[in-house]
Amino acid sequence: MEAINRVGEFTISLIDNPLIPVKKARANHQNTDFTKDLILVDSLGNAQKIGTSDTFNGIGEVMTYGDFYTQIYTFDFYGSNAFSLATNFIALLRSQRAYNLQQSSGLTFYRPSSITDLKQLVGTTYNNRYQIEVKVGFSTNVNINTLRIDTAEWVLRFVEE
């Protein structure tokens, strides 16, 4: 699954409130009522590769090649409760539920350091919009069927001079 989809699913599970929609930003949806709560998840930056792993399962005869990345994700909170949603999200990232969700989703959320107030002027009214940036670690894996070597067969050849 694509990393942004995993981050979105994590956010939905962490917020655990069906009245607050969580959507992927830039997905061609229109928000016409900025007083309703909404969370948009996005990432515009590149993913930084921080490591690799190669593991072999001899019983299953599968070689797994993994890459580890970190990437900055933005979480935009809209609506009348935008600021409290943003601060609650930051607090929830330190919870046991967040830890369990990170373990099951294969994500690592680092601690956000700030909340940016990005009020929007729509028509003649200002609407609440707060944004936090969070560095998220994730991995990708590719499994390749690889036969194991049970017994090495040696053939010695002598070269005559």
Coordinates of C-alpha atoms in Angstrom, one line a residue, residues 71-75 89 93 108-112 132-136:
Q71 CA 9.1 11.8 4.7
I72 CA 7.4 15.0 5.9
Y73 CA 3.6 14.8 5.9
T74 CA 1.3 17.8 6.4
F75 CA -1.9 17.5 8.3
F89 CA -3.9 15.0 17.3
L93 CA 0.5 10.7 18.8
T108 CA 6.9 5.6 12.8
F109 CA 5.6 9.1 13.6
Y110 CA 8.1 11.6 15.0
R111 CA 6.9 14.4 17.3
P112 CA 5.6 17.6 15.6
I132 CA 1.2 20.6 11.5
E133 CA 4.1 18.9 9.8
V134 CA 5.2 15.4 11.0
K135 CA 8.1 13.4 9.9
V136 CA 7.0 9.8 9.2

